[in-house]
Amino acid sequence: MKNQRTRRLVLAALFAALTCVATATLSIPSPLGGYFNLGDTVILLGAFLLGPIYGALAGGIGAALADLLLGFVIYAPATLVIKALTALTACMIFRAFRRKTILGASIGAVAGELVMATGYFLYEWILYGIGGSVENLLMVNLPQAGINAVAALLLYIVLEKSHAAEKLVGGVKAHDR
């Protein structure tokens, strides 16, 4: 039991670091604030592989660190919460499907990304008003959501088909995560 908990903690730290790197290095700034990035691909994979708690912590912390590193300090607190909720939502829906892992992963990824887009829409509404919030939603967050959901799903399918996901999380099958 302790070994499994340590393994998940280490994997959560790894996924937080990968999220930070994917977010910070694969980013395109938006003229409205924020930036387009591929970090959600890692966040969704972490949610599916690590479970709700470790996945949410890894996603929220990794993405918030990227905001801090890129100078988007005003976004970091919101990002911590929004990305954690993104992972939590994706994981809980994924888990609800049990053995239908690809269908569950698909619906979970879309739902998680809708949480992300909605969260930033509301936060940016406070920052920029409704006009800026709608523009960022349409020009950055929804396209980012779609690309990340598809990329995460494709990577997840490869990991599951190759049984690499089971090896990564210590033999725990997808429907047991």
CSV table of C-alpha atoms in Angstrom, one decimal:
chain,number,residue,atom,x,y,z
A,1,MET,CA,0.0,0.0,0.0
A,2,LYS,CA,2.7,2.5,1.0
A,3,ASN,CA,4.7,1.6,-2.2
A,4,GLN,CA,1.7,2.3,-4.4
A,5,ARG,CA,1.1,5.7,-2.6
A,6,THR,CA,4.8,6.6,-3.1
A,7,ARG,CA,4.6,5.6,-6.8
A,8,ARG,CA,1.5,7.7,-7.3
A,9,LEU,CA,3.1,10.7,-5.6
A,10,VAL,CA,6.2,10.4,-7.7
A,11,LEU,CA,4.1,10.1,-10.8
A,12,ALA,CA,2.0,13.1,-9.8
A,13,ALA,CA,5.2,15.1,-9.5
A,14,LEU,CA,6.3,13.9,-12.9
A,15,PHE,CA,3.0,14.8,-14.4
A,16,ALA,CA,3.1,18.2,-12.8
A,17,ALA,CA,6.6,18.8,-14.3
A,18,LEU,CA,5.4,17.5,-17.7
A,19,THR,CA,2.4,19.7,-17.5
A,20,CYS,CA,4.5,22.7,-16.7
A,21,VAL,CA,6.9,21.9,-19.6
A,22,ALA,CA,4.2,21.2,-22.1
A,23,THR,CA,2.4,24.4,-21.1
A,24,ALA,CA,5.4,26.7,-21.0
A,25,THR,CA,7.3,25.5,-24.0
A,26,LEU,CA,4.4,24.8,-26.4
A,27,SER,CA,2.7,28.1,-25.8
A,28,ILE,CA,1.5,30.9,-28.1
A,29,PRO,CA,0.6,34.2,-26.4
A,30,SER,CA,-2.9,35.6,-26.9
A,31,PRO,CA,-3.2,39.4,-27.5
A,32,LEU,CA,-6.0,39.4,-24.9
A,33,GLY,CA,-3.9,37.8,-22.1
A,34,GLY,CA,-3.2,34.2,-21.4
A,35,TYR,CA,-1.9,31.9,-24.1
A,36,PHE,CA,-2.6,28.9,-26.3
A,37,ASN,CA,-0.8,25.7,-25.1
A,38,LEU,CA,-0.8,21.9,-25.1
A,39,GLY,CA,-0.5,21.4,-21.3
A,40,ASP,CA,-4.1,20.1,-21.1
A,41,THR,CA,-3.0,17.0,-23.1
A,42,VAL,CA,-0.8,16.0,-20.1
A,43,ILE,CA,-3.4,17.1,-17.6
A,44,LEU,CA,-6.0,14.8,-19.1
A,45,LEU,CA,-3.6,11.9,-19.4
A,46,GLY,CA,-2.6,12.5,-15.7
A,47,ALA,CA,-6.3,12.4,-14.7
A,48,PHE,CA,-6.9,9.1,-16.5
A,49,LEU,CA,-3.7,7.5,-15.3
A,50,LEU,CA,-3.4,8.8,-11.7
A,51,GLY,CA,-6.9,9.2,-10.5
A,52,PRO,CA,-8.9,12.2,-9.3
A,53,ILE,CA,-6.7,13.4,-6.4
A,54,TYR,CA,-3.2,12.9,-7.8
A,55,GLY,CA,-4.4,13.9,-11.3
A,56,ALA,CA,-6.0,17.1,-10.1
A,57,LEU,CA,-3.0,18.1,-8.0
A,58,ALA,CA,-0.6,17.4,-10.8
A,59,GLY,CA,-2.6,19.3,-13.4
A,60,GLY,CA,-3.3,22.3,-11.2
A,61,ILE,CA,0.2,22.7,-9.8
A,62,GLY,CA,2.0,22.1,-13.1
A,63,ALA,CA,-0.2,24.6,-15.1
A,64,ALA,CA,0.0,27.2,-12.3
A,65,LEU,CA,3.8,26.9,-12.2
A,66,ALA,CA,3.9,27.5,-16.0
A,67,ASP,CA,1.8,30.7,-15.5
A,68,LEU,CA,4.3,31.9,-12.9
A,69,LEU,CA,7.3,31.0,-15.1
A,70,LEU,CA,5.8,32.8,-18.1
A,71,GLY,CA,4.9,35.9,-16.2
A,72,PHE,CA,1.2,35.4,-16.2
A,73,VAL,CA,1.0,35.8,-12.4
A,74,ILE,CA,-2.5,37.1,-12.5
A,75,TYR,CA,-3.7,33.8,-14.0
A,76,ALA,CA,-1.8,31.4,-11.6
A,77,PRO,CA,-4.4,31.2,-8.8
A,78,ALA,CA,-7.3,30.7,-11.3
A,79,THR,CA,-5.2,28.2,-13.3
A,80,LEU,CA,-4.5,26.1,-10.2
A,81,VAL,CA,-8.2,25.8,-9.5
A,82,ILE,CA,-9.4,25.5,-13.1
A,83,LYS,CA,-6.9,22.9,-14.2
A,84,ALA,CA,-7.5,20.8,-11.1
A,85,LEU,CA,-11.2,20.9,-11.8
A,86,THR,CA,-10.5,20.0,-15.4
A,87,ALA,CA,-8.6,16.9,-14.3
A,88,LEU,CA,-11.1,16.0,-11.6
A,89,THR,CA,-14.0,16.2,-14.0
A,90,ALA,CA,-12.3,14.2,-16.7
A,91,CYS,CA,-11.3,11.5,-14.2
A,92,MET,CA,-14.7,11.2,-12.6
A,93,ILE,CA,-16.5,10.8,-15.9
A,94,PHE,CA,-13.8,8.3,-17.1
A,95,ARG,CA,-14.3,6.3,-13.9
A,96,ALA,CA,-18.1,6.3,-14.3
A,97,PHE,CA,-17.7,4.3,-17.5
A,98,ARG,CA,-15.5,1.6,-15.9
A,99,ARG,CA,-14.6,-0.9,-18.6
A,100,LYS,CA,-15.6,1.3,-21.5
A,101,THR,CA,-12.3,3.1,-21.2
A,102,ILE,CA,-12.0,4.8,-24.7
A,103,LEU,CA,-15.6,6.0,-24.6
A,104,GLY,CA,-15.2,7.2,-21.0
A,105,ALA,CA,-11.9,8.8,-21.8
A,106,SER,CA,-13.5,10.6,-24.8
A,107,ILE,CA,-16.4,12.0,-22.8
A,108,GLY,CA,-14.2,12.7,-19.8
A,109,ALA,CA,-11.7,14.7,-22.0
A,110,VAL,CA,-14.5,16.8,-23.6
A,111,ALA,CA,-16.2,17.5,-20.3
A,112,GLY,CA,-12.9,18.4,-18.6
A,113,GLU,CA,-12.0,20.8,-21.4
A,114,LEU,CA,-15.5,22.4,-21.2
A,115,VAL,CA,-14.7,23.0,-17.5
A,116,MET,CA,-11.4,24.6,-18.5
A,117,ALA,CA,-13.1,26.8,-21.2
A,118,THR,CA,-15.9,27.8,-18.8
A,119,GLY,CA,-13.5,28.5,-15.9
A,120,TYR,CA,-11.3,30.8,-18.0
A,121,PHE,CA,-14.4,32.5,-19.6
A,122,LEU,CA,-15.7,33.4,-16.1
A,123,TYR,CA,-12.2,34.5,-14.9
A,124,GLU,CA,-11.5,36.6,-18.0
A,125,TRP,CA,-14.9,38.2,-17.7
A,126,ILE,CA,-13.8,39.6,-14.4
A,127,LEU,CA,-10.5,40.7,-15.8
A,128,TYR,CA,-11.4,42.0,-19.3
A,129,GLY,CA,-15.2,42.3,-19.4
A,130,ILE,CA,-17.6,40.2,-21.4
A,131,GLY,CA,-16.2,41.2,-24.8
A,132,GLY,CA,-12.6,40.1,-24.0
A,133,SER,CA,-13.8,37.0,-22.3
A,134,VAL,CA,-16.0,35.9,-25.3
A,135,GLU,CA,-13.1,36.7,-27.7
A,136,ASN,CA,-10.6,34.7,-25.8
A,137,LEU,CA,-13.1,31.8,-25.4
A,138,LEU,CA,-13.6,31.7,-29.2
A,139,MET,CA,-10.1,32.4,-30.3
A,140,VAL,CA,-8.0,30.6,-27.7
A,141,ASN,CA,-9.8,28.4,-25.2
A,142,LEU,CA,-12.2,26.5,-27.3
A,143,PRO,CA,-9.7,25.7,-30.0
A,144,GLN,CA,-7.2,24.8,-27.3
A,145,ALA,CA,-9.8,22.5,-25.7
A,146,GLY,CA,-10.5,20.7,-28.9
A,147,ILE,CA,-6.9,20.1,-29.8
A,148,ASN,CA,-5.9,19.0,-26.3
A,149,ALA,CA,-8.9,16.6,-26.0
A,150,VAL,CA,-8.1,14.9,-29.3
A,151,ALA,CA,-4.3,14.7,-28.5
A,152,ALA,CA,-4.9,13.3,-25.0
A,153,LEU,CA,-7.4,10.8,-26.3
A,154,LEU,CA,-5.0,9.6,-29.1
A,155,LEU,CA,-2.1,9.3,-26.6
A,156,TYR,CA,-4.3,7.5,-24.1
A,157,ILE,CA,-5.4,5.0,-26.7
A,158,VAL,CA,-1.8,4.3,-27.6
A,159,LEU,CA,-0.8,3.9,-23.9
A,160,GLU,CA,-3.8,1.5,-23.3
A,161,LYS,CA,-3.3,-0.6,-26.4
A,162,SER,CA,0.4,-1.0,-25.7
A,163,HIS,CA,-0.3,-1.7,-22.0
A,164,ALA,CA,2.2,1.0,-21.1
A,165,ALA,CA,-0.4,2.7,-18.9
A,166,GLU,CA,-0.7,-0.4,-16.7
A,167,LYS,CA,3.1,-0.5,-16.4
A,168,LEU,CA,3.3,3.2,-15.6
A,169,VAL,CA,0.8,3.0,-12.7
A,170,GLY,CA,2.1,-0.3,-11.4
A,171,GLY,CA,-0.2,-2.8,-12.9
A,172,VAL,CA,-3.5,-1.0,-12.0
A,173,LYS,CA,-5.9,-1.5,-14.9
A,174,ALA,CA,-7.7,1.5,-16.3
A,175,HIS,CA,-11.1,0.5,-14.9
A,176,ASP,CA,-9.5,0.2,-11.4
A,177,ARG,CA,-7.8,3.7,-11.4
